[in-house]
Amino acid sequence: MGKAIGIDLGTTYSVVAIAENGHVQVIQNAEGDRLTPSVYAESADGHIMVGAIAKNQASANPGRTVSSVKRLMGSNARIPVNGRSLSPQEISAHILRKIKADVKRQLGEDVSRAVITVPAYFSDAQRRATQEAGKMAGFEIMRIISEPTAAALAYGLNRSDIQHILVWDLGGGTFDVSILEVGDGLFHVRAVNGDTHLGGDDWDARLISYLKQQILKIHDRDIESNACMFQQVKEACERIKRELSVQDESHIFLPLIAEPNHDAIEIEMTISRQVFEDLTQDMLNMLIPPTRQALKDAELTPADMNRIILVGGATRMPAVRRLAETLFQQSPDTRLNPDEVVAMGAAIQAGVLNGSVQDVVLIDVTPLSLGIETQGGLFTRLISRNTTIPVSAERIFTNAEDNQTVMDFNVLQGEREMVRDNISLGSFQLTDIPMLPRGKAHVEVTFEIDVNGILQVSAQELHTGESAGIKIDAVHLLSGDQINRAVAEAAVNAIADGQRRSEIETSIQTNHLIQAAEALLFGTARRLSKVSRRKIHAGISEAKSALAGGQSEAMINASQELTSVLNSLQENCERA
């Protein structure tokens, strides 16, 4: 079997590695570096540039340079470049093509099989978009795995004792927290959480905003109105952030490109680590809630963690490391390069799938609950979040109306009780259902999530065998900020959602009872006395009034009264 590689397709940098003969090697690119900037650019005449070359020309060519495209993966965004409109997948494919060429250059042979990593909290859409980018670049994608899980593979491959490991992955564009149980070659993901729009880029943005204000104050110049100036400041802020990770202050001298009819301006200032940390304290605090939620989902405490692993270049910031030490009362394990460890773990997983690495089993989970819309606008879960994948789940549903020949299925992802508070992933329709009374048709709905965390849904009417389904299209799925909001809003609104779900379920039960009573009334009217019919009519009328009012207590009382009438009638019939 041919060689296989592991790729960390990052927001800021991408890394590739290979596992051979019990050793993991990070592969250098054509520029002699181990990190390839995830930057794409075109010259005015259409010449394509990728990596360090593209990054280094950005300040002179900002309008035709694209960076941090990973944040757009899974969306239907289009990126204008040189008069063309490109998808995030197309941009990412160019980056992956460079990686493929660099691998061939160093190994002396073409390698087309790869494991690619994604943030643990990437949605189905984002995972699928990543897979599409890999295919566009000419790769056979063996597996999509989560970045924190890959890091744990790199750190814990040879451990025999069972340990609980918590991984913080703070990269350029995303933050993930994953909790794994590791030992005897088994890597079991217990829980994941995170924020797909929180990363080192956001720390950079705070510095950019700070410098922008200083320039406006001192020079009365708005750099945002000049793309070249803005790009210069952006690059300077990335350097400042790096310097402040290893020293207490950073001194910058920045001559900004002159605008037409304006003199050139020079920026010279010193920024201290304390100022930087004060500017970004609120973002640091944003690491805490996803961490607590992951611990809660795993039913573990900070004290249960045997090791804390920091992954991603942004975890080099001293404030991040101090926060980890404070939360877990232990020093994080930083033996491996945080920029390279994810690619190393991906390479190990590629080796497992390729047969060159033995006795390692990876068990991953799905980040959010999945289900369908049911009567009353309720979200009915078929697969709960943090369920081990691959997984499939089936449930039997029935027709809501008499003689219903068509059923519509709305596939949803999220954590709220009501459909309107979750995100629709797509919909499909099952037709040719036999004409049967309400509740008599039987339709089996199946959800299947593969090892890459990608979803497929199908429905089959069991009487006829008619079936339909949907392979979720990436453009219909969740964006990163929607995923973050899903869990956050679920926590904030948990009590209210529970109450509202109870109200909806009560109204559905009341309505079903009304329909049953009406069926009895009209089906047996001739055999019922006037007194009995009046009682049933009165009970139905009362139940309908309660249903219209929408108050649970009134519906429950009316339902009880109607049930009592029907039960009494049945007893009388039996005695007769």
mmCIF file of C-alpha atoms in Angstrom, residues 3 46 72 123 176 214 227 230 312 444 466-467 548 551:
data_model
loop_
_atom_site.group_PDB
_atom_site.id
_atom_site.type_symbol
_atom_site.label_atom_id
_atom_site.label_comp_id
_atom_site.label_asym_id
_atom_site.label_seq_id
_atom_site.Cartn_x
_atom_site.Cartn_y
_atom_site.Cartn_z
ATOM 1 C CA LYS A 3 2.360 6.120 1.560
ATOM 2 C CA GLY A 46 -3.462 35.914 -13.084
ATOM 3 C CA LEU A 72 -15.442 30.607 5.615
ATOM 4 C CA SER A 123 -20.081 21.384 11.582
ATOM 5 C CA ASP A 176 -11.505 23.765 20.570
ATOM 6 C CA GLN A 214 -3.172 55.607 17.898
ATOM 7 C CA ALA A 227 -5.807 48.768 1.908
ATOM 8 C CA PHE A 230 -4.058 48.392 6.680
ATOM 9 C CA GLY A 312 -2.016 25.905 18.161
ATOM 10 C CA GLU A 444 -38.534 4.557 9.512
ATOM 11 C CA GLU A 466 -40.886 3.516 -0.745
ATOM 12 C CA SER A 467 -37.809 5.465 0.331
ATOM 13 C CA ALA A 548 -57.133 27.812 21.644
ATOM 14 C CA GLN A 551 -52.591 27.391 28.674
#
